[in-house]
Coordinates of N, CA and C and ligand atoms in Angstrom, one line a residue:
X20 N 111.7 -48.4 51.3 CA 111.6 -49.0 52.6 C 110.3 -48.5 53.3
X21 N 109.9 -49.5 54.1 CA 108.5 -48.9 55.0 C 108.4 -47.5 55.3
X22 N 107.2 -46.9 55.3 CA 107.5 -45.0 55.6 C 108.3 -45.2 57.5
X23 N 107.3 -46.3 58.2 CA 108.0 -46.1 59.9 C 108.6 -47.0 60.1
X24 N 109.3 -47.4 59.5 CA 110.6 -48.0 59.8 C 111.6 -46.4 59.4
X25 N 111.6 -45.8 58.3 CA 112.4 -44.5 58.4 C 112.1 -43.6 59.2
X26 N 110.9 -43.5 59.8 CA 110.6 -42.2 60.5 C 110.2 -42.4 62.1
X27 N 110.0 -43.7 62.3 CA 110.2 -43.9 63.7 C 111.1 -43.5 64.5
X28 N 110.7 -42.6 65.5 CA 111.9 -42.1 66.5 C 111.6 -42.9 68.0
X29 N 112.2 -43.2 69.0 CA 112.0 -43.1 70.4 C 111.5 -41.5 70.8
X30 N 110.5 -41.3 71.3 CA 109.7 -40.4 71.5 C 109.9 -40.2 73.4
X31 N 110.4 -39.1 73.8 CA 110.4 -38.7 75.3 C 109.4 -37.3 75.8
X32 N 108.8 -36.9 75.1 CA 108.2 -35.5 75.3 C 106.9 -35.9 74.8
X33 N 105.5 -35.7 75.2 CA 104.0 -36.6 74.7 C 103.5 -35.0 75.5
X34 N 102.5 -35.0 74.3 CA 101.3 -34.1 74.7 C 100.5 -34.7 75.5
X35 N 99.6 -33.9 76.3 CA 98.3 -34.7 77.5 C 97.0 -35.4 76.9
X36 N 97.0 -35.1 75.2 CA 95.8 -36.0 74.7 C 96.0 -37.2 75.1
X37 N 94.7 -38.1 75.4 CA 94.5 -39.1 75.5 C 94.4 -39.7 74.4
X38 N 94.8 -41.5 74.1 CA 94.7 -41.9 72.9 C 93.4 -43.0 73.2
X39 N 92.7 -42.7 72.1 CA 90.9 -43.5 72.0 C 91.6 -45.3 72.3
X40 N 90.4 -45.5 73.0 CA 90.4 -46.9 72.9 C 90.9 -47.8 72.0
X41 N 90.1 -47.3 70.3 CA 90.2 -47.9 68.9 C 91.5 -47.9 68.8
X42 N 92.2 -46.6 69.3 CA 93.8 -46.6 68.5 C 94.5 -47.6 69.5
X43 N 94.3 -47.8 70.3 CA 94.9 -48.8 71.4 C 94.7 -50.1 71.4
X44 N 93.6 -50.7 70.8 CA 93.2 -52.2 70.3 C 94.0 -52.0 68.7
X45 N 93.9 -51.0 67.9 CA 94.9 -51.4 66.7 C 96.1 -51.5 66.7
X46 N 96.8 -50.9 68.0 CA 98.0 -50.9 68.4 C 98.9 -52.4 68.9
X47 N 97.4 -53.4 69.9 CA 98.0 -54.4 70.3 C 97.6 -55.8 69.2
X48 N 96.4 -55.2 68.6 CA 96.3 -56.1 67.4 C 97.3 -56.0 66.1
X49 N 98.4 -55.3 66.3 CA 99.7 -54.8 65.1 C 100.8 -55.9 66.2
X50 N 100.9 -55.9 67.4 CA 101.9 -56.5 68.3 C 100.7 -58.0 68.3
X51 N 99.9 -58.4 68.3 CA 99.6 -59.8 67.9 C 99.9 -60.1 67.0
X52 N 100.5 -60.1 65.6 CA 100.1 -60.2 64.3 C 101.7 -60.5 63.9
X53 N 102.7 -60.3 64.9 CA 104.0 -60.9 64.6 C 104.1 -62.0 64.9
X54 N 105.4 -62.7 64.1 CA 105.8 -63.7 64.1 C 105.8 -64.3 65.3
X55 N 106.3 -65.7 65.5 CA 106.5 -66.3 67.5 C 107.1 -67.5 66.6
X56 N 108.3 -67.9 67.8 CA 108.8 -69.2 67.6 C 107.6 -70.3 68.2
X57 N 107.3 -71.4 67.0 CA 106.3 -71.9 66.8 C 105.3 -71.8 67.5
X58 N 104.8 -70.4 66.7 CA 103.4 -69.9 67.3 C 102.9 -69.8 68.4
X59 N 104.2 -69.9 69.1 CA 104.0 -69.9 70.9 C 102.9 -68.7 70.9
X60 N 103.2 -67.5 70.9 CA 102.7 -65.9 70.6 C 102.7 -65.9 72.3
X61 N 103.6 -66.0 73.1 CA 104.1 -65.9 74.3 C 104.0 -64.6 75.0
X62 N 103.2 -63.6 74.0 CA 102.7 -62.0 74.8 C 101.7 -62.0 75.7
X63 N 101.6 -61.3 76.8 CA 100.5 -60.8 77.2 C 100.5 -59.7 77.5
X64 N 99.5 -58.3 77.0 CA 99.2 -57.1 76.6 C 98.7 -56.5 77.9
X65 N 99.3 -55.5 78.6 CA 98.4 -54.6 79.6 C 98.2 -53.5 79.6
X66 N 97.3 -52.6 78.9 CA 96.9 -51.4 78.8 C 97.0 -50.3 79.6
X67 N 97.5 -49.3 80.1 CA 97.4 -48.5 81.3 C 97.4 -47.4 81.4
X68 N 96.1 -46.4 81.2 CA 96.1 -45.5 81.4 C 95.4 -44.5 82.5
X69 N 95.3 -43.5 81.9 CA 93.8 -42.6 83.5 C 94.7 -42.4 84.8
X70 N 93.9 -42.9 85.8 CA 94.0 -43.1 87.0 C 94.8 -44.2 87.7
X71 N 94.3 -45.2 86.5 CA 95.7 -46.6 86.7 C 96.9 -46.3 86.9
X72 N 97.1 -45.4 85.8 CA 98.3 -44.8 84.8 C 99.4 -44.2 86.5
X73 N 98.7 -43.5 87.1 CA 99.1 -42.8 88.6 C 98.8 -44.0 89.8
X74 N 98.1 -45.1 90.0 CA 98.6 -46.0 90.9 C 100.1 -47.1 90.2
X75 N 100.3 -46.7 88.8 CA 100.6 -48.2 88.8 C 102.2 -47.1 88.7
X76 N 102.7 -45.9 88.8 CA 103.5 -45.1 88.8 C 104.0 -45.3 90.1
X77 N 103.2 -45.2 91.3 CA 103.2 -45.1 93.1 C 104.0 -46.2 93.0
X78 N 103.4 -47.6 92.3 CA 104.3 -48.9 92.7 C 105.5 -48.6 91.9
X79 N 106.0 -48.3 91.0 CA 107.5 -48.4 90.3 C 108.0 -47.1 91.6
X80 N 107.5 -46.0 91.6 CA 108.0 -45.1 92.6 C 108.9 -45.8 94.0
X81 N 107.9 -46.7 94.5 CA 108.1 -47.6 95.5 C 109.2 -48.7 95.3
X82 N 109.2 -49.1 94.1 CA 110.3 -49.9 93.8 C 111.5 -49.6 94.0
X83 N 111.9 -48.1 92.8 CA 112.8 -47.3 93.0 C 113.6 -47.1 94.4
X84 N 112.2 -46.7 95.2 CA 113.1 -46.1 96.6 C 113.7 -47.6 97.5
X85 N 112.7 -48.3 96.9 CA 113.3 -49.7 97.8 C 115.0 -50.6 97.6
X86 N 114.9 -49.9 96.0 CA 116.1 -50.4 95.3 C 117.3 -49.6 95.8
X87 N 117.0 -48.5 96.0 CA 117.9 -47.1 96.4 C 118.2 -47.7 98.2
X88 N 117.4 -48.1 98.8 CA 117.8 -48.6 100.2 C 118.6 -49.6 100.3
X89 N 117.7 -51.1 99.2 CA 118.1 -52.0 99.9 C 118.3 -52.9 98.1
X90 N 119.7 -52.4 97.5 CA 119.9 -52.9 96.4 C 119.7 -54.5 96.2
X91 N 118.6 -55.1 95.2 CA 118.4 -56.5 94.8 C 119.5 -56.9 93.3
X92 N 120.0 -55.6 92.7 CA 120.3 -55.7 91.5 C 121.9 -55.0 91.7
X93 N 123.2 -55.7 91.8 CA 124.4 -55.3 92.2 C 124.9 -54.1 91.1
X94 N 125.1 -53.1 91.5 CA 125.7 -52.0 90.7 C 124.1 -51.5 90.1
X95 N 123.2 -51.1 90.8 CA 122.2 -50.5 90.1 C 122.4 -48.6 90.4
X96 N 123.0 -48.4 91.2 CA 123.1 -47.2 91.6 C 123.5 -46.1 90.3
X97 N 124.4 -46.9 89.9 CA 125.3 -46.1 88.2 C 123.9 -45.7 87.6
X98 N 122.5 -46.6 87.6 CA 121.5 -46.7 86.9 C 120.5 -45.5 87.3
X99 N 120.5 -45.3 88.3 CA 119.2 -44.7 89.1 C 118.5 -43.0 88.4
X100 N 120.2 -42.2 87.7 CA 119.1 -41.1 87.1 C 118.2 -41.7 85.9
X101 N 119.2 -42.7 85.4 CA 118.7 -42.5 84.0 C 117.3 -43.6 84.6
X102 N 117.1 -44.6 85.2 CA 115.7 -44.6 85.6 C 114.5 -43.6 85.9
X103 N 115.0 -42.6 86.7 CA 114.3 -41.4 87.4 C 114.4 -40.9 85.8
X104 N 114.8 -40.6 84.9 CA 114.5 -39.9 83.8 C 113.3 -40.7 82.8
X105 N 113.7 -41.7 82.6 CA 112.6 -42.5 82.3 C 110.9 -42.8 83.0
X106 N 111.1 -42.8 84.2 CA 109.6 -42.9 84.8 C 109.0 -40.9 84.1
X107 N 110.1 -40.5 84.5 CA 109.5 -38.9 84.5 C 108.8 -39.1 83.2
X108 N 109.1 -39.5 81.8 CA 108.7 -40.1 80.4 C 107.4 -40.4 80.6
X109 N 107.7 -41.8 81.6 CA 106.6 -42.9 81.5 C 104.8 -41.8 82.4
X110 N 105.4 -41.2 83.3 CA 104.5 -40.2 83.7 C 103.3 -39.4 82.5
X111 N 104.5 -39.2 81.9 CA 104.2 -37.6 80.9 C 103.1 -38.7 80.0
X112 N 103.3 -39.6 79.3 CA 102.8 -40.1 78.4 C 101.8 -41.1 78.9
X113 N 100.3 -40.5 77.9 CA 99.1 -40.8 78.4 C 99.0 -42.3 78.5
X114 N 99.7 -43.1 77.8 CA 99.7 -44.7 77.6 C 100.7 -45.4 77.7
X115 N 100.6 -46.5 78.7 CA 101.8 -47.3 78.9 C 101.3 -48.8 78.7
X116 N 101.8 -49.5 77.0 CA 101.5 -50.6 77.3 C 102.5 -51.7 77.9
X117 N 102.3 -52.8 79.0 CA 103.0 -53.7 79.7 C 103.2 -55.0 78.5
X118 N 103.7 -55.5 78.5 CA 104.5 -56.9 77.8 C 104.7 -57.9 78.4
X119 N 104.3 -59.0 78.9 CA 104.6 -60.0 79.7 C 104.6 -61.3 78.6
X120 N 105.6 -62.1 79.4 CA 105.9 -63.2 78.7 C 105.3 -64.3 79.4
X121 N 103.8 -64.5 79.0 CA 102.7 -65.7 79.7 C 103.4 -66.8 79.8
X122 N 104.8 -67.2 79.5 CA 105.7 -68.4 79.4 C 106.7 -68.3 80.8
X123 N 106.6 -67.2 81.1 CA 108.0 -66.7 82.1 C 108.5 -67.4 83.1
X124 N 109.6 -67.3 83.5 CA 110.1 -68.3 84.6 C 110.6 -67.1 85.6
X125 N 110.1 -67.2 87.0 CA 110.6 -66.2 87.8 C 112.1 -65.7 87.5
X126 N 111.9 -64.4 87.6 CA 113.9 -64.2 88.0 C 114.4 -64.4 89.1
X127 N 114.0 -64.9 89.9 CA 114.7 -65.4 91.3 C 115.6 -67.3 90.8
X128 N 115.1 -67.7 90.2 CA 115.5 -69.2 89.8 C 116.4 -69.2 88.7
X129 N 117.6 -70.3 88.7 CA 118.0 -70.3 87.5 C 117.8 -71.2 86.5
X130 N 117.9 -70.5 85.3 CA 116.8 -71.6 84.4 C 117.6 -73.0 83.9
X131 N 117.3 -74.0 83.4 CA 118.2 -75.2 83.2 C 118.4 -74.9 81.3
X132 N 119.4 -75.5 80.5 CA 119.8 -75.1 79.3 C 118.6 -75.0 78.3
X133 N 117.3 -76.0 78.5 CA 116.3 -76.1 77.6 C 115.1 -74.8 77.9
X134 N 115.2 -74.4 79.3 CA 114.3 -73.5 79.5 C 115.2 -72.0 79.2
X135 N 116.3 -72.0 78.6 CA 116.9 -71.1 78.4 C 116.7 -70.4 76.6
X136 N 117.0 -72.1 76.1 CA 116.3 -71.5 74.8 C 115.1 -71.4 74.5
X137 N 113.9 -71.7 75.1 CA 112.9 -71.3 75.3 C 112.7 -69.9 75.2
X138 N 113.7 -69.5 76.5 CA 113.3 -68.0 76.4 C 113.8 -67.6 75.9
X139 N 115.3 -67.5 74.9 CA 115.4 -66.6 74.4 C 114.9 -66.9 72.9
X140 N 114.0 -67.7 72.5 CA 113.2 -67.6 71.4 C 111.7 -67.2 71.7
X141 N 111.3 -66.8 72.7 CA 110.1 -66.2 73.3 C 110.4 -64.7 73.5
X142 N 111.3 -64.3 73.9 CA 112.0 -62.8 74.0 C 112.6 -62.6 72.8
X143 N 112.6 -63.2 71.6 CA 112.6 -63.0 70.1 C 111.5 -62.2 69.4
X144 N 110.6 -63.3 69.7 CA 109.1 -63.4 69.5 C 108.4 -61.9 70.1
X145 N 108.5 -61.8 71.2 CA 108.1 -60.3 72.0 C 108.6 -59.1 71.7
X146 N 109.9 -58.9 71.1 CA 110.7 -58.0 70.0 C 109.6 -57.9 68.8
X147 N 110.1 -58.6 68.6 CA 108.7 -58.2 67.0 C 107.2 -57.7 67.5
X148 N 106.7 -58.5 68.6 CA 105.4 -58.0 68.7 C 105.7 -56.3 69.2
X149 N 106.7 -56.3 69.8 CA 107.1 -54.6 70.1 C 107.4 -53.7 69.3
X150 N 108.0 -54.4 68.2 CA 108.6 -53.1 67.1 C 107.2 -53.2 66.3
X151 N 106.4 -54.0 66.3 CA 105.2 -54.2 65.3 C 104.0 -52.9 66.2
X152 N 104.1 -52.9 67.4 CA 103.7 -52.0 68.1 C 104.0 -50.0 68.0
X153 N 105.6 -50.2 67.9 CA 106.1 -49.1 67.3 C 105.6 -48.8 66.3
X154 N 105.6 -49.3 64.8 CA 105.5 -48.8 64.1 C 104.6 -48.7 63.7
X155 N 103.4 -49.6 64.2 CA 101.9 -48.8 63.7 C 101.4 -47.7 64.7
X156 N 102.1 -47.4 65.8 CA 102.2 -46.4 66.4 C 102.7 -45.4 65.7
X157 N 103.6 -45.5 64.9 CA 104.0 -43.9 64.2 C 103.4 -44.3 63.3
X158 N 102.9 -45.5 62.2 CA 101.8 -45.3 61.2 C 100.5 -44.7 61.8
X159 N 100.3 -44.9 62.7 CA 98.9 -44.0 63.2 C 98.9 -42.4 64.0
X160 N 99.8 -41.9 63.7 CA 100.2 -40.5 64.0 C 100.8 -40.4 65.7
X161 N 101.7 -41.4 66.1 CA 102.0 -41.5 67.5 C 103.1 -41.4 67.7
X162 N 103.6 -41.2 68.6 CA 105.2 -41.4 69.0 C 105.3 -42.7 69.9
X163 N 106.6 -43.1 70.2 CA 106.4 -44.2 71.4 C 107.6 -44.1 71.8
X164 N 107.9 -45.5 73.0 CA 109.1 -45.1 73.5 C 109.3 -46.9 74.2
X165 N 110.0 -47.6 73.6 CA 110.3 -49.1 74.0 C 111.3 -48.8 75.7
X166 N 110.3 -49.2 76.8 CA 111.4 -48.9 77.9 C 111.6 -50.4 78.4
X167 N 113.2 -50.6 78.9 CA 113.3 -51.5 79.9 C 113.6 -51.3 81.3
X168 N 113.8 -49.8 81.4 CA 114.3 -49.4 82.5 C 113.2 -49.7 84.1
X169 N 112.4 -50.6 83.5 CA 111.8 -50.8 84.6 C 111.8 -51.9 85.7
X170 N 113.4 -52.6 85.2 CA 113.2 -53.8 86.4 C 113.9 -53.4 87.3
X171 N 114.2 -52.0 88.0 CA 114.3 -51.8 89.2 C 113.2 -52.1 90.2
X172 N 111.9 -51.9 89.5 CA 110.9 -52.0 89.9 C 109.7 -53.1 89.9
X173 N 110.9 -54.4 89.3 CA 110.3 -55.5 88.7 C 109.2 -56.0 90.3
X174 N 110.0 -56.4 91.0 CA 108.6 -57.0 92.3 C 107.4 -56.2 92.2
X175 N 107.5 -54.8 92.3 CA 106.5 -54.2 92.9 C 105.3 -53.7 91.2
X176 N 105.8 -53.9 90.2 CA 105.2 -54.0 89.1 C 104.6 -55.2 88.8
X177 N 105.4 -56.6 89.1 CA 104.4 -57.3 89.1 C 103.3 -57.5 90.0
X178 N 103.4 -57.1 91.2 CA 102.4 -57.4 92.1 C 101.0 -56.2 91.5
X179 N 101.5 -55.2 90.9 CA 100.7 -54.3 90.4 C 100.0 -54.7 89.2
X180 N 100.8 -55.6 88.6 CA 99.9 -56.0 87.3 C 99.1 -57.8 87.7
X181 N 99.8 -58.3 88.7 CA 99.2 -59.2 89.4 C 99.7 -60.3 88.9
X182 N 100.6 -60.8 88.2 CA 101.6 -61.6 87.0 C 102.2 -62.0 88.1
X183 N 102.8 -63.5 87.9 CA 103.9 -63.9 88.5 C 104.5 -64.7 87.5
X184 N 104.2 -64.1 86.3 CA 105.1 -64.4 84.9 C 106.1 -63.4 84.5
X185 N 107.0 -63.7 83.3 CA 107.8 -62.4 83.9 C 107.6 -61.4 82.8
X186 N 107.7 -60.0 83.5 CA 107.7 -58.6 82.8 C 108.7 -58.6 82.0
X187 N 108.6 -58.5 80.4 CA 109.6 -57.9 79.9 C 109.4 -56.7 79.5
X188 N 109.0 -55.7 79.1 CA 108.7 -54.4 78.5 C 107.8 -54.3 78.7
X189 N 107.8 -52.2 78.6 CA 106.8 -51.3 78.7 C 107.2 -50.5 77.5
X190 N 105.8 -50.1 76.4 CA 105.9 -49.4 75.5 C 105.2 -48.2 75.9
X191 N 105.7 -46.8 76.2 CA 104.6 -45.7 76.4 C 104.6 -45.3 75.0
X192 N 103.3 -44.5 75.2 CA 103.0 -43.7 73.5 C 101.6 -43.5 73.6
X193 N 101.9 -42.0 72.8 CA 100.9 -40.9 73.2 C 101.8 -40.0 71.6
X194 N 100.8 -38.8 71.9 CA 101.1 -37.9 70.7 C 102.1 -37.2 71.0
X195 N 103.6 -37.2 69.8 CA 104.7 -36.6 70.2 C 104.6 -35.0 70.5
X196 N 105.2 -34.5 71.3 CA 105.8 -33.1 71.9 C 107.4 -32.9 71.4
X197 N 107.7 -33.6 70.3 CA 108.8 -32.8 69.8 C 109.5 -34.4 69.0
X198 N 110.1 -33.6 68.6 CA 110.5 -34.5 66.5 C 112.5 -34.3 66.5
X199 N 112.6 -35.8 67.8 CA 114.0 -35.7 67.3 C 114.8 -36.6 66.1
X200 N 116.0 -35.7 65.9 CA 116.8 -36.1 64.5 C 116.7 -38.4 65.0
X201 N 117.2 -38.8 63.8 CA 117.1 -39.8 63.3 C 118.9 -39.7 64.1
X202 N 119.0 -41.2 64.9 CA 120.1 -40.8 65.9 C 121.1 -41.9 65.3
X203 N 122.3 -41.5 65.0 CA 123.6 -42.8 64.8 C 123.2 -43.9 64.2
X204 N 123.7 -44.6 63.5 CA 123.3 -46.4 63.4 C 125.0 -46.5 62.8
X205 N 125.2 -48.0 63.2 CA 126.3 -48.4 62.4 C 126.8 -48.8 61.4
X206 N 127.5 -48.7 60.3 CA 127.6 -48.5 59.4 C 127.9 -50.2 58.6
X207 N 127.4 -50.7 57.3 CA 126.7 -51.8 56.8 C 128.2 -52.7 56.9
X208 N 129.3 -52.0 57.1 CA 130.4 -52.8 57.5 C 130.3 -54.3 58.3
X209 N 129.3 -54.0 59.5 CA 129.1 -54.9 60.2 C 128.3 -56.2 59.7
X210 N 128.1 -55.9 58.4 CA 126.9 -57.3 58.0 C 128.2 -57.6 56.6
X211 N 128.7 -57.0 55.6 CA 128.7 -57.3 55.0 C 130.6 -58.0 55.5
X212 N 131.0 -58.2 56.8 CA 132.5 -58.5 57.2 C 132.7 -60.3 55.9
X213 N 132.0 -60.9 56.3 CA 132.7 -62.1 55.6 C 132.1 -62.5 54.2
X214 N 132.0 -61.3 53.4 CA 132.3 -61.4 52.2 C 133.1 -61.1 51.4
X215 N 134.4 -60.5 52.2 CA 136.0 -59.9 51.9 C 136.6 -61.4 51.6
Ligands
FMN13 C1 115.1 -53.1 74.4 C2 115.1 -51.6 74.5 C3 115.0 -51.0 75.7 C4 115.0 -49.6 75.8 N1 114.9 -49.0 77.0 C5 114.8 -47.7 77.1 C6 114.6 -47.1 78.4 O1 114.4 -47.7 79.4 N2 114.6 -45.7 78.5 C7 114.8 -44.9 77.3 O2 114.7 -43.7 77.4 N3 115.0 -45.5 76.1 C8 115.0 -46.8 76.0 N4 115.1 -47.4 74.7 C9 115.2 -46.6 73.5 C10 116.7 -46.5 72.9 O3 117.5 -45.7 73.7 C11 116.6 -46.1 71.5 O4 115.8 -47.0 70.7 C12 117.9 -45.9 70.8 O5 118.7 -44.9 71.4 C13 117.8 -45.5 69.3 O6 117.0 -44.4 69.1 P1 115.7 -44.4 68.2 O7 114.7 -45.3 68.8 O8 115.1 -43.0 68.2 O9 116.1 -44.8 66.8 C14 115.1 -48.8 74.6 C15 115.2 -49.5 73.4 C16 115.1 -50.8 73.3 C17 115.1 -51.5 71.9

């Protein structure tokens, strides 16, 4: 099997190195280079580190506390450490790349049956461009970490990335700070049920 398909972990601990430019364009040229339902390639890539890295934190910060006042997402409260444990992540780690689906239909509207399968063959498509991201991330000596925990913060993230298309994922990744075990999976029971 692929070496990072076996040795890829979700990475939460990142050393303070910065990652070079180079490894950052081979990272999103690995997430262009997947598949898309008819070649839509429905990604758009936002790079975020430095200084960015700390304004574009303020705005998810801001989201948080706005969500905590004035809930837009019913029962988000159950959610809120494990958010707050994730930005702490997203902080630590020198690179956070954004995911947008250049196809997106606001989340305020609801979509009609054809624009539904749209997206969920577009949010297919952006899966692969993301695990294609992962794993030349740990082929190139990185850790990473697929988050969605950020649509608490969905308004105030897009207005920070300037999109009124919609956010699906943030990939951080930076050089790992620690090498966790290879975690549960379910057992091949589940594929092989209707051959009994
Ligand atoms: C779509 C998706 C969203 C995820 N969102 C988060 C997240 O917001 N925060 C987090 O800590 N981990 C997140 N994860 C990582 C999962 O918890 C992790 O992949 C899973 O526990 C399996 O562990 P492994 O990646 O080390 O194999 C996400 C993974 C996926 C695929």
């Amino acid at each position: 099997m692929i070496r990072s398909i076996l040795n890829r972990r979700s990475i939460r601990k990142y050393k303070s190195d910065e990652v070079s430019e180079d490894v950052i364009l081979k990272i999103i040229e690995a997430g262009m280079l997947a598949p898309s339902a008819k070649n839509r390639q429905p990604w758009k890539f936002v790079a975020v580190t430095g200084k960015s890295k700390v304004s574009m934190m303020k705005a998810m910060e801001k989201g948080l506390e706005r969500e905590k006042a004035k809930p837009l997402l019913p029962g988000s409260a159950k959610e809120f450490s494990d958010a707050e444990n994730t930005f702490k992540i997203m902080r630590q780690a020198p690179l956070i790349i954004f995911v947008i689906n250049r196809f997106g239909i606001s989340i305020d509207r609801e979509l009609t049956p054809e624009e539904r399968i749209y997206e969920i063959c577009n949010a297919q498509s952006i899966g692969a461009a993301i695990e294609n991201m992962s794993l030349a991330a740990d082929d190139l000596g990185l850790g990473s970490l697929w988050i969605c925990n950020t649509y608490f913060s969905y308004y105030e993230l897009c207005e920070w990335l300037e999109t009124d298309k919609s956010l699906f994922a943030a990939l951080a990744i930076g050089y790992a700070d620690e090498s966790p075990r290879a975690r549960p999976r379910l057992g091949l029971d589940v594929v092989f049920e209707r051959r009994k």
